[in-house]
Short mmCIF file of C-alpha atoms in Angstrom, two decimals:
data_model
loop_
_atom_site.label_atom_id
_atom_site.label_comp_id
_atom_site.label_asym_id
_atom_site.label_seq_id
_atom_site.Cartn_x
_atom_site.Cartn_y
_atom_site.Cartn_z
CA MET I 47 27.89 17.02 9.89
CA SER I 48 24.84 17.65 7.95
CA GLU I 49 21.32 15.89 8.44
CA GLU I 50 21.02 15.06 4.91
CA ARG I 51 24.56 12.13 5.96
CA PHE I 52 22.60 11.37 8.56
CA LEU I 53 19.71 10.50 6.65
CA LYS I 54 21.52 8.40 3.96
CA LEU I 55 22.95 6.56 6.36
CA LEU I 56 20.15 5.47 8.07
CA ASN I 57 18.46 4.39 5.15
CA ARG I 58 21.39 2.58 4.17
CA LYS I 59 21.11 0.78 7.22
CA ILE I 60 17.10 0.26 7.36
CA ALA I 61 17.63 -1.37 4.09
CA GLY I 62 21.06 -3.02 4.97
CA GLU I 63 22.80 -1.75 2.69
CA ALA I 64 25.53 -0.22 5.13
CA THR I 65 28.62 -1.21 5.03
CA ILE I 66 31.14 -1.63 8.54
CA GLN I 67 32.62 2.04 7.60
CA GLU I 68 29.11 3.59 7.37
CA LEU I 69 27.54 2.03 9.99
CA GLU I 70 30.61 3.13 12.14
CA GLU I 71 30.96 6.85 10.94
CA LEU I 72 26.71 6.61 11.60
CA GLU I 73 27.06 4.90 15.33
CA GLN I 74 29.70 8.04 15.80
CA LEU I 75 27.42 11.01 14.21
CA LEU I 76 24.19 9.36 17.31
CA LYS I 77 27.14 10.11 20.47
CA THR I 78 27.83 13.64 19.21
CA ARG I 79 23.97 14.59 18.38
CA PRO I 80 21.90 12.07 21.32
CA GLU I 81 18.15 14.35 19.26
CA TRP I 82 18.94 11.60 15.69
CA GLN I 83 19.41 9.73 18.03
CA LYS I 84 15.90 9.36 19.29
CA MET I 85 15.04 9.98 15.61
CA ALA I 86 17.07 6.93 14.30
CA ASP I 87 16.16 4.55 17.25
CA LEU I 88 11.90 5.39 16.16
CA LEU I 89 12.26 4.46 12.68
CA LEU I 90 14.65 1.25 13.54
CA THR I 91 12.25 -0.16 15.89
CA GLY I 92 9.17 1.84 16.63
CA PRO I 93 7.33 3.67 19.30
CA PRO I 94 7.94 2.54 22.89
CA ALA I 95 4.05 3.06 23.59
CA PRO I 96 3.46 5.93 25.95
CA SER I 97 2.96 5.90 29.99
CA PRO I 98 -1.26 7.44 29.77
CA GLU I 99 1.31 10.86 31.98
CA HIS I 100 3.83 11.46 29.39
CA THR I 101 1.21 10.91 26.32
CA HIS I 102 0.45 14.42 25.91
CA ALA I 103 4.30 16.38 26.43
CA ALA I 104 5.39 12.68 24.04
CA GLU I 105 2.51 13.63 20.53
CA ALA I 106 3.64 17.23 21.80
CA ALA I 107 6.98 16.53 20.43
CA PHE I 108 6.79 14.58 17.57
CA ALA I 109 3.94 16.94 16.36
CA ALA I 110 6.67 19.53 16.50
CA GLN I 111 9.24 17.72 14.72
CA LEU I 112 6.72 16.60 12.44
CA VAL I 113 6.48 19.72 11.01
CA LYS I 114 10.76 20.43 11.16
CA MET I 115 10.51 17.69 9.13
CA GLN I 116 7.27 19.06 7.00
CA LEU I 117 8.39 21.80 6.38
CA ARG I 118 12.07 20.29 4.86
CA GLY I 119 10.11 18.73 2.62
CA LEU I 120 10.95 15.06 4.14
CA VAL I 121 7.68 13.63 5.46
CA GLU I 122 4.34 13.41 3.57
CA THR I 123 1.82 15.45 5.53
CA PRO I 124 -0.61 12.97 6.52
CA ALA I 125 -4.19 13.14 5.75
CA ALA I 126 -7.09 13.40 7.86
CA ASP I 127 -10.08 12.55 7.30
CA LEU I 128 -11.82 11.16 10.18
CA PRO I 129 -10.84 13.36 13.97
CA ALA I 130 -7.71 12.63 15.63
CA ARG I 131 -8.98 12.24 18.97
CA ARG I 132 -11.30 9.26 17.70
CA ARG I 133 -8.23 7.51 16.23
CA LYS I 134 -4.87 5.73 16.31
CA LYS I 135 -3.17 7.18 13.05
CA TRP I 136 -0.61 5.37 11.83
CA ILE I 137 1.88 7.70 9.75
CA TRP I 138 4.47 5.90 7.09
CA ILE I 139 7.30 8.65 6.26
CA PRO I 140 8.06 8.28 2.54
CA ALA I 141 11.40 10.93 3.11
CA ALA I 142 13.03 12.53 -0.06
CA THR I 143 16.30 11.26 1.78
CA LEU I 144 15.02 7.99 2.71
CA LEU I 145 13.25 7.24 -0.15
CA VAL I 146 11.07 4.00 0.18
CA ALA I 147 13.23 2.90 2.27
CA VAL I 148 11.80 4.16 5.24
CA ALA I 149 8.57 3.45 3.86
CA ILE I 150 8.21 0.25 3.84
CA TYR I 151 10.85 -1.46 6.97
CA GLY I 152 10.29 2.23 9.19
CA GLY I 153 7.22 4.13 10.17
CA VAL I 154 6.42 6.42 13.72
CA LEU I 155 3.53 5.60 15.53
CA LEU I 156 1.05 8.73 16.57
CA LEU I 157 -0.98 7.50 19.41
CA ARG I 158 -4.12 9.04 19.67
CA GLN I 159 -6.19 9.11 23.28
CA PRO I 160 -10.06 7.96 22.08
CA ALA I 161 -12.52 10.01 22.81
CA PRO I 162 -14.20 7.04 25.98
CA GLU I 163 -17.54 6.72 24.26
CA THR I 164 -15.98 5.57 20.88
CA LEU I 165 -14.38 3.25 19.73
CA ALA I 166 -11.21 3.74 18.55
CA THR I 167 -9.52 3.40 14.86
CA ASN I 168 -5.99 2.14 14.39
CA GLU I 169 -4.96 3.35 10.06
CA MET I 170 -2.17 2.57 8.65
CA VAL I 171 -1.50 4.89 5.50
CA THR I 172 0.96 4.88 2.07
CA PRO I 173 1.25 7.48 -0.66
CA PRO I 174 1.65 7.18 -3.42
CA LYS I 175 5.03 6.57 -4.55
CA ALA I 176 5.46 4.69 -1.09
CA ARG I 177 5.17 1.01 -0.25
CA SER I 178 4.78 -0.09 3.32
CA ALA I 179 4.84 -2.52 5.63
CA VAL I 180 2.91 -3.37 8.83
CA LYS I 181 2.99 -6.21 11.75
CA LEU I 182 -0.63 -6.54 13.43
CA PRO I 183 -1.32 -7.99 16.99
CA ASP I 184 -1.53 -11.74 16.15
CA GLY I 185 1.27 -11.79 14.23
CA THR I 186 -0.28 -11.39 11.15
CA ARG I 187 1.55 -9.09 8.22
CA VAL I 188 0.35 -7.18 5.80
CA TRP I 189 2.22 -4.86 2.76
CA LEU I 190 0.37 -2.08 1.29
CA ASN I 191 1.15 -0.76 -1.99
CA ALA I 192 1.22 3.15 -2.54
CA SER I 193 -2.29 5.25 -2.08
CA SER I 194 -3.81 2.57 0.64
CA ARG I 195 -5.34 2.53 3.74
CA LEU I 196 -6.25 -0.03 6.23
CA THR I 197 -8.01 0.49 9.47
CA TYR I 198 -8.85 -2.10 12.29
CA ASN I 199 -10.92 -0.93 15.08
CA GLU I 200 -9.52 -2.21 19.33
CA GLU I 201 -12.16 -5.04 18.88
CA TYR I 202 -9.34 -6.90 16.52
CA GLY I 203 -9.19 -10.49 17.82
CA LYS I 204 -11.30 -10.58 20.49
CA GLU I 205 -14.21 -12.89 18.20
CA LYS I 206 -12.91 -12.32 15.35
CA ARG I 207 -10.61 -10.40 13.50
CA GLU I 208 -11.67 -7.37 10.47
CA VAL I 209 -9.71 -4.84 8.75
CA ARG I 210 -10.45 -2.28 6.11
CA LEU I 211 -8.85 -1.74 2.53
CA THR I 212 -8.37 0.41 0.17
CA GLY I 213 -5.94 0.58 -2.74
CA GLU I 214 -4.37 -2.48 -2.47
CA ALA I 215 -2.54 -5.87 -0.26
CA PHE I 216 -0.12 -8.21 -0.04
CA PHE I 217 -1.96 -10.35 3.12
CA ASP I 218 0.64 -12.80 5.20
CA VAL I 219 -2.16 -13.94 7.80
CA ALA I 220 -1.37 -16.01 10.86
CA GLU I 221 -3.62 -18.74 11.37
CA LEU I 222 -6.57 -18.57 14.88
CA ALA I 223 -8.85 -20.81 14.03
CA ASP I 224 -11.26 -19.90 16.14
CA LYS I 225 -10.85 -16.11 15.38
CA PRO I 226 -11.49 -15.94 11.43
CA PHE I 227 -9.55 -12.33 9.72
CA ILE I 228 -11.90 -10.85 7.07
CA VAL I 229 -11.37 -8.67 4.56
CA HIS I 230 -13.68 -5.96 3.97
CA THR I 231 -13.28 -3.21 0.77
CA ALA I 232 -15.77 -1.30 -1.59
CA VAL I 233 -17.19 -4.49 -3.29
CA MET I 234 -16.21 -7.90 -1.35
CA ASP I 235 -15.87 -9.34 2.20
CA ILE I 236 -12.58 -11.70 2.54
CA THR I 237 -12.93 -14.67 4.80
CA VAL I 238 -10.01 -16.56 5.90
CA LEU I 239 -7.99 -18.94 8.58
CA GLY I 240 -4.24 -18.70 7.61
CA THR I 241 -3.04 -17.88 4.56
CA ALA I 242 -1.37 -15.75 2.41
CA PHE I 243 -2.62 -13.44 -0.34
CA ASN I 244 -3.60 -10.37 -2.75
CA VAL I 245 -6.06 -7.78 -2.62
CA LYS I 246 -6.16 -5.47 -4.76
CA ALA I 247 -9.55 -3.07 -4.21
CA TYR I 248 -9.04 0.81 -5.39
CA PRO I 249 -11.89 2.84 -6.58
CA ASP I 250 -10.91 4.50 -9.59
CA ASP I 251 -10.14 1.06 -10.63
CA LYS I 252 -12.65 -0.53 -12.98
CA SER I 253 -12.42 -4.22 -10.98
CA THR I 254 -11.71 -5.65 -8.02
CA ALA I 255 -9.21 -8.48 -7.20
CA ALA I 256 -8.37 -10.78 -4.60
CA SER I 257 -4.85 -13.16 -6.01
CA LEU I 258 -4.81 -16.63 -3.54
CA ILE I 259 -0.66 -17.77 -3.46
CA ARG I 260 -1.50 -19.94 0.32
CA GLY I 261 -4.35 -22.11 1.92
CA SER I 262 -7.36 -21.10 0.76
CA ILE I 263 -10.27 -17.95 0.90
CA ALA I 264 -13.83 -17.56 0.79
CA VAL I 265 -15.37 -14.18 -0.71
CA THR I 266 -18.30 -12.76 -0.56
CA ILE I 267 -19.21 -10.24 -3.13
CA LYS I 268 -21.04 -6.86 -1.02
CA ASN I 269 -24.33 -6.99 -1.03
CA ARG I 270 -24.77 -9.99 -2.24
CA ALA I 271 -25.24 -13.07 0.13
CA LYS I 272 -25.42 -15.67 -1.99
CA ASP I 273 -21.96 -15.32 -4.46
CA ARG I 274 -19.19 -16.93 -2.85
CA ILE I 275 -16.96 -18.21 -3.66
CA THR I 276 -13.62 -20.72 -2.31
CA LEU I 277 -10.44 -19.70 -3.74
CA GLN I 278 -8.32 -22.71 -3.94
CA PRO I 279 -3.75 -21.42 -4.65
CA ASP I 280 -2.96 -20.01 -7.56
CA GLU I 281 -6.77 -18.77 -7.83
CA LYS I 282 -7.42 -14.70 -9.01
CA LEU I 283 -11.45 -13.39 -8.84
CA VAL I 284 -12.17 -10.46 -10.52
CA VAL I 285 -15.35 -8.57 -9.39
CA ASP I 286 -16.38 -5.63 -11.28
CA ASN I 287 -16.88 -2.45 -9.61
CA GLY I 288 -20.36 -1.99 -10.72
CA ILE I 289 -21.80 -5.46 -9.92
CA THR I 290 -23.32 -4.36 -6.97
CA ARG I 291 -25.45 -1.37 -8.48
CA LEU I 292 -27.06 -3.80 -10.63
CA GLU I 293 -30.63 -5.54 -9.28
CA THR I 294 -28.88 -8.83 -11.35
CA ILE I 295 -26.42 -10.79 -12.00
CA PRO I 296 -26.85 -12.01 -15.64
CA PRO I 297 -26.29 -15.97 -15.84
CA ALA I 298 -23.20 -17.36 -17.11
CA GLY I 299 -23.19 -17.52 -20.75
CA ALA I 300 -25.20 -13.79 -20.28
CA GLY I 301 -22.40 -11.94 -20.43
CA ARG I 302 -21.56 -12.53 -15.97
CA GLN I 303 -17.91 -13.94 -17.33
CA THR I 304 -17.77 -10.13 -17.80
CA LEU I 305 -18.75 -9.71 -13.88
CA VAL I 306 -17.22 -12.27 -12.34
CA ALA I 307 -14.31 -14.67 -13.27
CA VAL I 308 -12.00 -16.48 -11.89
CA ASN I 309 -8.99 -17.34 -13.50
CA LYS I 310 -5.14 -19.93 -12.54
CA LEU I 311 -2.23 -17.12 -11.59
CA ALA I 312 0.50 -17.38 -14.20
CA TYR I 313 4.61 -17.23 -13.21
CA ASN I 314 6.56 -15.72 -14.93
CA PRO I 315 8.67 -19.73 -16.24
CA ALA I 316 12.41 -17.33 -16.02
CA ASP I 317 12.86 -16.64 -12.46
CA SER I 318 8.50 -17.96 -11.24
CA THR I 319 7.40 -14.96 -9.81
CA LEU I 320 3.15 -13.78 -9.68
CA ASP I 321 2.74 -10.43 -11.49
CA GLU I 322 0.19 -10.06 -8.55
CA THR I 323 2.97 -9.86 -6.30
CA GLN I 324 5.87 -7.29 -8.10
CA TRP I 325 4.80 -4.77 -6.36
CA MET I 326 5.97 -6.59 -3.13
CA HIS I 327 9.48 -6.33 -4.95
CA ASN I 328 8.89 -2.23 -5.95
CA LYS I 329 8.67 -3.66 -9.68
CA LEU I 330 5.13 -2.44 -11.85
CA VAL I 331 3.93 -5.41 -14.18
CA PHE I 332 1.09 -5.42 -16.57
CA ARG I 333 -0.23 -6.97 -19.41
CA ASP I 334 -2.67 -6.55 -21.39
CA GLU I 335 -3.64 -3.98 -20.67
CA SER I 336 -5.05 -0.62 -21.24
CA PHE I 337 -3.41 2.58 -21.72
CA ARG I 338 -5.91 3.76 -19.27
CA GLU I 339 -5.69 0.98 -17.07
CA LEU I 340 -1.96 1.61 -16.80
CA ALA I 341 -1.95 5.58 -16.45
CA ALA I 342 -3.86 5.16 -12.81
CA ARG I 343 -1.38 2.26 -11.43
CA MET I 344 1.47 4.50 -12.73
CA GLU I 345 -0.33 7.63 -11.11
CA ARG I 346 -0.01 6.14 -7.92
CA TRP I 347 2.87 4.84 -8.95
CA TYR I 348 4.80 7.98 -10.14
CA GLY I 349 3.15 10.12 -7.58
CA VAL I 350 1.88 12.13 -10.57
CA THR I 351 -1.71 13.31 -12.99
CA ILE I 352 -1.07 11.41 -16.07
CA ASP I 353 -4.34 12.51 -18.68
CA ILE I 354 -3.83 10.65 -22.12
CA THR I 355 -6.20 13.15 -24.92
CA ASP I 356 -6.84 10.90 -27.45
CA PRO I 357 -9.84 8.38 -27.01
CA GLN I 358 -8.03 5.12 -28.33
CA LEU I 359 -4.53 6.04 -26.68
CA GLN I 360 -6.90 5.46 -23.30
CA GLU I 361 -7.89 1.86 -25.10
CA LYS I 362 -4.64 0.64 -26.56
CA ARG I 363 -3.14 -2.47 -25.09
CA LEU I 364 0.27 -2.82 -23.28
CA SER I 365 2.78 -5.26 -21.47
CA GLY I 366 5.59 -4.51 -19.54
CA SER I 367 7.23 -3.81 -16.42
CA PHE I 368 9.15 -0.93 -15.10
CA GLU I 369 11.35 -0.81 -12.06
CA GLN I 370 13.60 1.72 -11.76
CA GLU I 371 13.39 4.02 -14.49
CA THR I 372 11.62 7.34 -13.36
CA ILE I 373 8.72 9.13 -14.87
CA GLU I 374 9.90 10.52 -17.83
CA GLN I 375 11.78 7.13 -18.80
CA ALA I 376 9.38 4.92 -18.66
CA ILE I 377 7.51 7.36 -20.78
CA GLU I 378 9.28 7.46 -23.15
CA ALA I 379 9.60 3.58 -23.29
CA LEU I 380 6.55 3.20 -23.69
CA THR I 381 6.31 5.45 -27.31
CA ILE I 382 9.16 2.64 -28.48
CA THR I 383 5.41 0.12 -29.49
CA THR I 384 3.31 3.11 -29.04
CA PRO I 385 3.98 5.94 -30.64
CA PHE I 386 2.44 9.11 -29.41
CA ARG I 387 3.94 12.70 -27.79
CA PHE I 388 3.31 14.00 -24.61
CA LYS I 389 4.10 17.17 -22.00
CA LYS I 390 5.53 17.16 -18.02
CA THR I 391 4.81 20.42 -16.17
CA GLY I 392 5.34 20.12 -13.22
CA ASP I 393 3.76 16.20 -12.07
CA LYS I 394 0.93 16.77 -14.82
CA ILE I 395 1.85 14.37 -17.42
CA VAL I 396 -0.32 15.20 -20.51
CA ILE I 397 -0.29 11.94 -23.63
CA TYR I 398 -1.60 13.33 -27.32
CA ARG I 399 -0.91 12.05 -30.54
#
């Protein structure tokens, strides 16, 4: 029995889609291949905390397996922009055969022993095309969208709970009245006690947004302590990413609306869903977005690069949604309402008139 068949069965079990016959087949496979059983345990339940004497051996074994899987194209090469020995890093695996299910429901925890003089950092990363979920030590649940990064250090939960986000995430925060939960982004800091909200903070986007689903949050704009905004349920705060470069914020009625805006969330009348959280259900929804903004989202969603050569086409406003479409199907669908041509070479797409 091939390893591809094992991975497919494991993927279906993780996603909750396996039939009784497939579960029985998987069980028989695991009995005959102990090394596959270890992999299944790791992805289904997460790794146990290793004892100090076994940490080095465990890391060596994991590293060897990771290299093997990378060579087969099953694992994204992990990013490493911090010294590995100074942090703990979660590596999310969007395997070609495991698809998104492992990225959402499973994860591989690579433990690194921190240097005695440094504070260890936990880092969760999702590459393009993947979405993932993690439960923090206090019970807070976090869903990460594609091309996103969440970090927190070993002080998390002692006096307060601080995380740093680059990208997009949905937070369902465990309520601890004496330990505020704070999300830091490049543009804003969001403080909560117990609530559910979505934060979109990609560095290349025009704006950063916080959408409140339940509870309340207080948002402080970076370098502007007086600009503290409290959101109520079903409200969305949008802040222009260039605001931190301004010396003064224009007063209301003098351009401020384009820099800081609080809007009501719009629910889909058909199924009472929110556009802001549809990514958690593997649906890319866009409402009155410029083609340029949509292209940036599609790059993260599909793991491609998109170059729109026509300036007027870049500003064309578009609305719609993609769920199971391939990148080619999605681009073709856009040509129906917006005439253009495109050429795809590998992972690069050029769009032109």
